[in-house]
Coordinates of C-alpha atoms and ligand atoms in Angstrom, one line a residue:
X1 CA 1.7 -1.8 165.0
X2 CA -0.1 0.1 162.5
X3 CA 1.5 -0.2 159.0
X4 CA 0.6 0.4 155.2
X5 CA -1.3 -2.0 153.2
X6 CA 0.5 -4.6 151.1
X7 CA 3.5 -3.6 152.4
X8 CA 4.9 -7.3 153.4
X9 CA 5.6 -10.7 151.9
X10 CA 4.9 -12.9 153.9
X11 CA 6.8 -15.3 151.9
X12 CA 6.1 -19.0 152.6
X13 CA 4.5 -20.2 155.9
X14 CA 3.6 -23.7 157.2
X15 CA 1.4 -24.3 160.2
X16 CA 1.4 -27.5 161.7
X17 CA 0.5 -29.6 164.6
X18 CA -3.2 -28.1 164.3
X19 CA -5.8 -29.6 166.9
X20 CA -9.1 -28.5 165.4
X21 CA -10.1 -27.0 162.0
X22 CA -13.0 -24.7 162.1
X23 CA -13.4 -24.1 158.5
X24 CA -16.1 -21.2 158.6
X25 CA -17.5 -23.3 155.5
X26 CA -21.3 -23.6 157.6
X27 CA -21.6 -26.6 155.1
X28 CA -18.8 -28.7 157.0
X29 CA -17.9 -26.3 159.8
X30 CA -14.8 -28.6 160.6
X31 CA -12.4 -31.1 158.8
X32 CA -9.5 -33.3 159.5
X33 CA -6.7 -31.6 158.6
X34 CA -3.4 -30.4 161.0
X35 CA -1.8 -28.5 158.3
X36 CA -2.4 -25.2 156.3
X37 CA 0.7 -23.8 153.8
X38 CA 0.3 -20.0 152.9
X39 CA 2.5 -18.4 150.6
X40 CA 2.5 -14.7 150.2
X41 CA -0.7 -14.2 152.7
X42 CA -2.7 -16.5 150.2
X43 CA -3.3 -20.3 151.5
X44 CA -2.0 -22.8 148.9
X45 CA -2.4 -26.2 151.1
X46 CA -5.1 -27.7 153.6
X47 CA -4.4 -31.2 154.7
X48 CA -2.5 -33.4 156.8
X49 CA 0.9 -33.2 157.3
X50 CA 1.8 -35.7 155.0
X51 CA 0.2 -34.6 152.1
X52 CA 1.5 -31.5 152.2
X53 CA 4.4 -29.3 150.8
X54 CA 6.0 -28.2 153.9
X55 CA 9.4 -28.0 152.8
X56 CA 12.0 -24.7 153.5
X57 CA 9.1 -22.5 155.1
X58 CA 10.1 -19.0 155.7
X59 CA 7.9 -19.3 158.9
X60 CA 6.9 -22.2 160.5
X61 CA 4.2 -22.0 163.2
X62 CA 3.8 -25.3 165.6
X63 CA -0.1 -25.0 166.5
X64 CA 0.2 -26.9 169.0
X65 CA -2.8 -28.6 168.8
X66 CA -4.6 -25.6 169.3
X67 CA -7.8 -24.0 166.9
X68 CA -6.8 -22.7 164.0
X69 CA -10.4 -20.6 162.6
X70 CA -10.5 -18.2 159.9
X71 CA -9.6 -14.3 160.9
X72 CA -13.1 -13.4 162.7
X73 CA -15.3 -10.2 160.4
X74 CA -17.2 -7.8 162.4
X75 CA -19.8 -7.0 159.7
X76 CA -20.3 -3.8 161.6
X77 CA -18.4 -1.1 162.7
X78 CA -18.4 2.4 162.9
X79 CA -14.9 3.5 162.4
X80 CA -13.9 7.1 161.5
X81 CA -9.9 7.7 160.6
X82 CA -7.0 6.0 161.8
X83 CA -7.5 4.0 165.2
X84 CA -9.1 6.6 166.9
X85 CA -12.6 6.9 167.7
X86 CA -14.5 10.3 168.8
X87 CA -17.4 8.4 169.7
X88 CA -16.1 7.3 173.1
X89 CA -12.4 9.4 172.7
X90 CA -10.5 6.0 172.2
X91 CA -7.5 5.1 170.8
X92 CA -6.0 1.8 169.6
X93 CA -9.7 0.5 169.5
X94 CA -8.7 -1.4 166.1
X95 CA -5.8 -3.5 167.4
X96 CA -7.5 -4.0 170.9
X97 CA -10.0 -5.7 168.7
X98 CA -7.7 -7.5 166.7
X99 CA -6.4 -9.1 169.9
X100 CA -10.3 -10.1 169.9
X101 CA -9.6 -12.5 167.1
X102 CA -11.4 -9.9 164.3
X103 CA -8.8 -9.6 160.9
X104 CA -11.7 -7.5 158.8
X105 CA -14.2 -5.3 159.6
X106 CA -17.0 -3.4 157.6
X107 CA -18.2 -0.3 158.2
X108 CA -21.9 0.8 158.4
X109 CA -21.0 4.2 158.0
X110 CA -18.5 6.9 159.1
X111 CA -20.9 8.2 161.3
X112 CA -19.1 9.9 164.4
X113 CA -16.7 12.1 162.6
X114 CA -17.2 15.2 164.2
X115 CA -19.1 17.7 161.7
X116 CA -19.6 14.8 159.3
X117 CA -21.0 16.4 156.2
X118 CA -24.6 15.9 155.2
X119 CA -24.6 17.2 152.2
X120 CA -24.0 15.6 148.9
X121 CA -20.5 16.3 147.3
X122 CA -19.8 16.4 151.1
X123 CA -20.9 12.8 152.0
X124 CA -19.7 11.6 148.9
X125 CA -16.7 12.9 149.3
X126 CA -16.3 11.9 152.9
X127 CA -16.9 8.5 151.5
X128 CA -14.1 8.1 149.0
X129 CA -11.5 9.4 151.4
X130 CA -12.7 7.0 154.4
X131 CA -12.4 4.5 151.3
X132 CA -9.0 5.3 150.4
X133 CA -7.1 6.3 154.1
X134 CA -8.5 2.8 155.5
X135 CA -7.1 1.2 152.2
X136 CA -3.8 2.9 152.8
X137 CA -3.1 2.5 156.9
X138 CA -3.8 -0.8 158.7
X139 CA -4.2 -0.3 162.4
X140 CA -2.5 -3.5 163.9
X141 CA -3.0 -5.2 160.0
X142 CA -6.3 -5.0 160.3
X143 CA -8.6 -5.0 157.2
X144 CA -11.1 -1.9 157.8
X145 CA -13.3 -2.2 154.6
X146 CA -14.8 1.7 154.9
X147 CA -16.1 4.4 152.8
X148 CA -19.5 3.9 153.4
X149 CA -21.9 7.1 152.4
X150 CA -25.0 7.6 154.7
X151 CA -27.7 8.4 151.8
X152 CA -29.5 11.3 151.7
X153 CA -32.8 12.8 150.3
X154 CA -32.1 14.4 146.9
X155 CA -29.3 11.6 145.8
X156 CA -29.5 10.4 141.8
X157 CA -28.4 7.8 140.5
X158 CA -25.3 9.5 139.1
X159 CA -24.3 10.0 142.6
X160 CA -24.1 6.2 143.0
X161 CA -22.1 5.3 139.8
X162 CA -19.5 8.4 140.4
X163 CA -19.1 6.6 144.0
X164 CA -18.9 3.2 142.3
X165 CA -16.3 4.6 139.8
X166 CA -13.8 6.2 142.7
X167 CA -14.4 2.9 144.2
X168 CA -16.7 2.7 147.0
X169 CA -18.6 -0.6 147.9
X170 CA -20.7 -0.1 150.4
X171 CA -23.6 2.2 152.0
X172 CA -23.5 3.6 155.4
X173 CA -26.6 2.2 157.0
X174 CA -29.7 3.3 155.6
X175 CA -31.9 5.7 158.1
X176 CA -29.0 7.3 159.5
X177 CA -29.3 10.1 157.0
X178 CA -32.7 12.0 155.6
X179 CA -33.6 8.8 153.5
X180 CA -36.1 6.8 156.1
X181 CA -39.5 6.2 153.5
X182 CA -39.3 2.7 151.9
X183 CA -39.9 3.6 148.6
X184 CA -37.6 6.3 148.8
X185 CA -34.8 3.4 150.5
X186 CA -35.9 0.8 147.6
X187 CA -35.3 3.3 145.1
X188 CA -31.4 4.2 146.1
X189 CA -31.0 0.5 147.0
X190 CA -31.6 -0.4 143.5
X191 CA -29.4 2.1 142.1
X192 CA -26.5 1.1 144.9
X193 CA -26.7 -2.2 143.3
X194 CA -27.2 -2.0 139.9
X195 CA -23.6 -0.1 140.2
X196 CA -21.9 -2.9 142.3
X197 CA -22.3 -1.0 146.0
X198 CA -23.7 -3.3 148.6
X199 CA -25.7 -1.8 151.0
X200 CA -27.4 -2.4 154.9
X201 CA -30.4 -0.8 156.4
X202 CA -30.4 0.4 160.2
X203 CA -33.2 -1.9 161.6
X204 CA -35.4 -0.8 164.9
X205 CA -35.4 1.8 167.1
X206 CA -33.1 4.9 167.3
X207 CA -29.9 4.4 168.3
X208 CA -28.7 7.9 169.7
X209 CA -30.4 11.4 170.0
X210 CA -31.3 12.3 165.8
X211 CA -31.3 8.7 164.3
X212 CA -34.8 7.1 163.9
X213 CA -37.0 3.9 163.7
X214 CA -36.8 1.7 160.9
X215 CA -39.9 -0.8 161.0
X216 CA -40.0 -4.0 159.3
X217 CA -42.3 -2.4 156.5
X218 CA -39.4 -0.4 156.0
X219 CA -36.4 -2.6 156.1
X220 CA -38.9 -5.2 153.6
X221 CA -39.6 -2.5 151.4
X222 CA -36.0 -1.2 151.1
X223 CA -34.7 -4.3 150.6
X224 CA -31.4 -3.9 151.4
X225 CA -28.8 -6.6 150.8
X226 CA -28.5 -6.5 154.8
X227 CA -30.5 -6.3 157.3
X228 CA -28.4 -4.5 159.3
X229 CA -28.4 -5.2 163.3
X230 CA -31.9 -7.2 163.5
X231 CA -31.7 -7.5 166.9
X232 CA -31.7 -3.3 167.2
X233 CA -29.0 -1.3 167.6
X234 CA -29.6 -0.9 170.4
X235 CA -33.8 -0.8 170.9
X236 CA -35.1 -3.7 168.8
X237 CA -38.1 -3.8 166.7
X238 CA -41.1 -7.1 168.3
X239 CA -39.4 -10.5 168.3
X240 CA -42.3 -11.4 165.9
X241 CA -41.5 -8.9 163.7
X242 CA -37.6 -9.7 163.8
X243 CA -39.2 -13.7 163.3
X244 CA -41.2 -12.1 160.1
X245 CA -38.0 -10.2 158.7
X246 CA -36.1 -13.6 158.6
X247 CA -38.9 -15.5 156.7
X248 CA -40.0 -12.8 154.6
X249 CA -37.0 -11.5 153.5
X250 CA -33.9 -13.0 151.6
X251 CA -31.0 -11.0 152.5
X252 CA -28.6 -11.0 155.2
X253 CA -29.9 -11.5 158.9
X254 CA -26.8 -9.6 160.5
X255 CA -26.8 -9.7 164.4
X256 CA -24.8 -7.3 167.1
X257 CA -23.3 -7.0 170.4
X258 CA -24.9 -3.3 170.4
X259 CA -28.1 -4.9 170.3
X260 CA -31.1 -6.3 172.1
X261 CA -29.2 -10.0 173.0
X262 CA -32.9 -11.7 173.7
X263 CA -33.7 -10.9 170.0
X264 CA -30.3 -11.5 169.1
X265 CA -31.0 -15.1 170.3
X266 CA -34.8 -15.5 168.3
X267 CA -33.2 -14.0 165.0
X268 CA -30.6 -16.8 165.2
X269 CA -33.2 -19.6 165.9
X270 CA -35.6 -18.3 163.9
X271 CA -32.4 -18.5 160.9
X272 CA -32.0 -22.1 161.6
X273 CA -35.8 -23.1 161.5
X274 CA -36.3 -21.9 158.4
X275 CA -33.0 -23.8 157.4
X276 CA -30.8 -20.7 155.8
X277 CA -28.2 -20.4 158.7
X278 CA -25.8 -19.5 155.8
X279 CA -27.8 -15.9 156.2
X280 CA -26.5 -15.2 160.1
X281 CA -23.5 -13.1 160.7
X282 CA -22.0 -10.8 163.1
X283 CA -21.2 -7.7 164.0
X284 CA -20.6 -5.6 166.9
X285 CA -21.9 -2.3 165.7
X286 CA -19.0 -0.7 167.8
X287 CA -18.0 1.6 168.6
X288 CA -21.3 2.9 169.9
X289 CA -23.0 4.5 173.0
X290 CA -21.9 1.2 174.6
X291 CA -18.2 1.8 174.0
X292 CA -15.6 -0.2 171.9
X293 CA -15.9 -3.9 172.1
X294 CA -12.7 -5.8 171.7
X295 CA -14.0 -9.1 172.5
X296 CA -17.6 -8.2 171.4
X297 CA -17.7 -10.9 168.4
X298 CA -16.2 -13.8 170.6
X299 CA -19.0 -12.4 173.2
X300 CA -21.4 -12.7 170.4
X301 CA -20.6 -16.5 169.8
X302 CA -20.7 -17.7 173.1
X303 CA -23.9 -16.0 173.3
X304 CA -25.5 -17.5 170.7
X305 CA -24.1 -21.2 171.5
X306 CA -24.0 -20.9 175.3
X307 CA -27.7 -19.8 175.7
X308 CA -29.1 -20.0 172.0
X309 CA -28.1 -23.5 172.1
X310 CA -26.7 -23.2 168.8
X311 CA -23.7 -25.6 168.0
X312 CA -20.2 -23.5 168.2
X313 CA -18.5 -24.8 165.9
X314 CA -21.7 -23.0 163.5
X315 CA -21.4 -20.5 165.2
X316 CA -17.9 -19.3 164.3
X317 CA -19.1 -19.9 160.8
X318 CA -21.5 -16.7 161.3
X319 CA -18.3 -14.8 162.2
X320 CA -16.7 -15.8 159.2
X321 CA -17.6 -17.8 155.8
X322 CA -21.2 -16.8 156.4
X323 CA -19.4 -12.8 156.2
X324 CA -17.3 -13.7 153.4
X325 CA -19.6 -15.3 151.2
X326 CA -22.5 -13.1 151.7
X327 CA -20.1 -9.7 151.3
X328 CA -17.8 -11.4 148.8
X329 CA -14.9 -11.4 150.6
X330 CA -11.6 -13.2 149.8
X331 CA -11.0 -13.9 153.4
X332 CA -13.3 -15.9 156.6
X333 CA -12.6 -19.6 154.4
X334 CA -9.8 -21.9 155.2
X335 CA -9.5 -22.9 151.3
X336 CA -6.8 -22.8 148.8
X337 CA -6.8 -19.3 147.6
X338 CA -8.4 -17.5 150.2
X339 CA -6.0 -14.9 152.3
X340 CA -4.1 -16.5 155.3
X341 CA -5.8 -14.7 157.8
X342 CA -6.3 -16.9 160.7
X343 CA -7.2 -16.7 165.1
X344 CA -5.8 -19.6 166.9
X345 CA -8.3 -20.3 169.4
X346 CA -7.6 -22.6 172.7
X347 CA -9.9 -22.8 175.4
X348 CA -9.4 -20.4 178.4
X349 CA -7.6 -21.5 181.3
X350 CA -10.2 -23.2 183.6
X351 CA -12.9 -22.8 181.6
X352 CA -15.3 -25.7 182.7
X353 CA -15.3 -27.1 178.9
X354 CA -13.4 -29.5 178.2
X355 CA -12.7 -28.6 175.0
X356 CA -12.6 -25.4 173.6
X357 CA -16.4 -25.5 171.9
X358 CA -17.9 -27.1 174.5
X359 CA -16.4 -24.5 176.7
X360 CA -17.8 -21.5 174.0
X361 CA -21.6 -23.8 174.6
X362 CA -20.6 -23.4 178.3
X363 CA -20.6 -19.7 177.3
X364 CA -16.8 -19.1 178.3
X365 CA -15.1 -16.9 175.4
X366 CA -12.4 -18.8 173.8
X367 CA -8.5 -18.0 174.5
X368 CA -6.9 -16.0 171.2
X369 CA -3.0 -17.3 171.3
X370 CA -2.2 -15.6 168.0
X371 CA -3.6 -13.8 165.4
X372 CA -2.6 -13.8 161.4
X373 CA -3.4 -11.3 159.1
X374 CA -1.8 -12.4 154.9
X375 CA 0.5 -14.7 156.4
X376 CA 1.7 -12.5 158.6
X377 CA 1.9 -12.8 162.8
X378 CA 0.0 -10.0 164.3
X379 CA -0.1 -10.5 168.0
X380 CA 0.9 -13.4 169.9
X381 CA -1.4 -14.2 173.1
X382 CA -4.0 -11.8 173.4
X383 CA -3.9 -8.9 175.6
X384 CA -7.7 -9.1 175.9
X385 CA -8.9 -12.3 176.1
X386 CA -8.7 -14.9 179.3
X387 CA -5.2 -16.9 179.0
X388 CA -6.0 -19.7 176.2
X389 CA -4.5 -22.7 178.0
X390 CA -1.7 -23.7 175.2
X391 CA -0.7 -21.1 172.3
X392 CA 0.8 -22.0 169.5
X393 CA 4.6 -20.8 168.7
X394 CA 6.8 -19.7 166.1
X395 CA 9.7 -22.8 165.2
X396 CA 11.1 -20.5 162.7
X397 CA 10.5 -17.1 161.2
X398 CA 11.6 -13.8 162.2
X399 CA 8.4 -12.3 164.5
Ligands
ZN401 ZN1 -27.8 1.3 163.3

């Protein structure tokens, strides 16, 4: 199940007989095309059949006619070593979740280990190794981008390039540590950046006993390249002031299962009135005080359709392309070059949709019938979701 990184070639795999294209491209959310040709977990060919090299696969999957979308990114997790999780004393959360469609996650921050270190070589430290055991060990081929450092008071900005140069890319959410003052958040955001490490700010009220609020004064001020959980983690700020964040702000507008879902609903409206959906994505912000959520991002886009009225087939683009782009990611596309990381989706067995997005704006969750992470088959029907009424199957290929 688990298994080191890059450890596989996945050689050359054809798909075919594909039903429905979700592209995760918000741009053109879906094309006509049945066929996708990966070689070595990268796709080289999107088209139909006919156009394209099939020839002497060393897998061949027949779709079916099922979904084939992009490998779901929860754009926030809190994951602490291996696929275990003190938080709620869980293990296997990271495949479970994988069986929920999700091929990458991010973390926000290593935030439950027990006796996390606060102070500054400590948290540094504690950053590069999250960055480096997550890089090494794949629960269920998962990719668990991690190693992100909760700031503190009293950082310089030699603290951020000697992360940048051991290679961590990302900050814990901001206002989880001693940093919680604006100016003092702008300040370390600015250095992040300037040496290449993205970073996301914990937005609204506290989340557990010792974290705090972070206002929208704050989370404008800071301006962090994500405005992490908008819709509160789980106490959210005002709707108007969630509203004001999306129009006054540029960055990110990323939106949780851990969170307040009627705000969860207005940050995603509010997104498309001011025409820069591209800015939405998910996460689930698990696992958290309300436990892991394996399904939690397919919860999150039936929510969002079903009663923010929001076409699905956008939707899935928040869970993906939307991630990809905004994090610069090399996955959550179905475009030559991108990794072959892919959920077949069918609609659950009866669902009241006819098809399977009209059954997601029904607010049923989709049916996962397999899951593909660089080429390579990951789980077959999912252990989580409902039954997805057809699956797709593997013609040839050792699996
Ligand atoms: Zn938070």
């Amino acid at each position: 199940m688990a298994e080191l990184a890059g450890s596989a070639k996945s050689g050359k795999v054809v798909i075919r007989n594909i039903g429905l294209l979700l592209s995760g491209d918000i741009d053109r959310p879906q094309f006509d095309a049945d066929t996708v040709v990966a070689h070595d977990g990268l796709i080289v060919a999107v088209g139909r059949e006919a156009d394209c090299d099939i020839g002497a696969p060393d897998v061949l999957i027949d779709a079916r006619r099922t979904c084939l979308c992009p490998g779901l990114i929860d754009s926030h997790v809190h994951p602490v070593f291996g696929d275990w999780t003190p938080r709620q004393n869980q293990l296997g959360w990271i495949d479970s979740t994988m069986n929920g469609g999700v091929t990458t996650m991010i973390s926000a921050g290593e935030v439950h280990l027990p006796g996390r270190p606060k102070d500054i070589v400590g948290l540094k430290a504690l950053a590069i190794t999250a960055q480096r055991a997550f890089d090494n060990f794949r629960p269920g081929g998962v990719k668990v981008l991690a190693g992100a450092p909760v700031i503190e008071k009293g950082m310089t900005e030699q603290d951020f390039k000697d992360l940048a140069d051991a290679g961590v890319t990302l900050l814990g959410e901001i206002g989880l540590g001693s940093v919680k003052a604006g100016e003092e958040a702008a300040r370390m955001v600015g250095w992040a950046r300037k040496h290449g490490i993205q970073s996301t700010i914990h937005t609204g009220g506290p989340s557990i006993p010792g974290s705090g609020l972070i206002d929208k004064d704050v989370v404008l001020e800071a301006d962090a390249d994500i405005i992490g959980h908008i819709n509160g983690g789980h106490t959210s700020l005002p709707e108007a002031h969630v509203c004001e964040l999306c129009e006054r702000s540029t960055r990110a507008i990323e939106i949780v299962h851990n969170g307040n879902e009627r705000t969860a609903i207005a940050a995603a409206r509010a997104a498309l009135q001011l025409k820069c959906p591209h800015r939405v994505i998910l996460g689930t912000d698990g696992p958290a005080g309300s436990g892991v959520q394996p399904l939690g991002i397919l919860r999150m886009i039936a929510l969002l359709s079903s009663l923010g009225g929001i076409p699905a087939e956008l939707v899935f683009c928040f869970a993906t392309g939307n991630t990809a782009r905004l994090r610069r990611l090399n996955c959550g596309l179905i475009e030559v070059g991108r990794a072959a990381d892919f959920v077949f989706l069918d609609r659950a067995q009866h669902t009241a949709g006819r098809t399977l997005l009209e059954s997601v704006q029904l607010g049923d969750i989709p049916g996962v019938g397999m899951v593909v992470i660089d080429g390579i088959v990951r789980c077959g029907r999912s252990r989580n979701t409902p039954p997805a009424t057809e699956v797709p199957v593997v013609v040839k290929g050792v699996h």
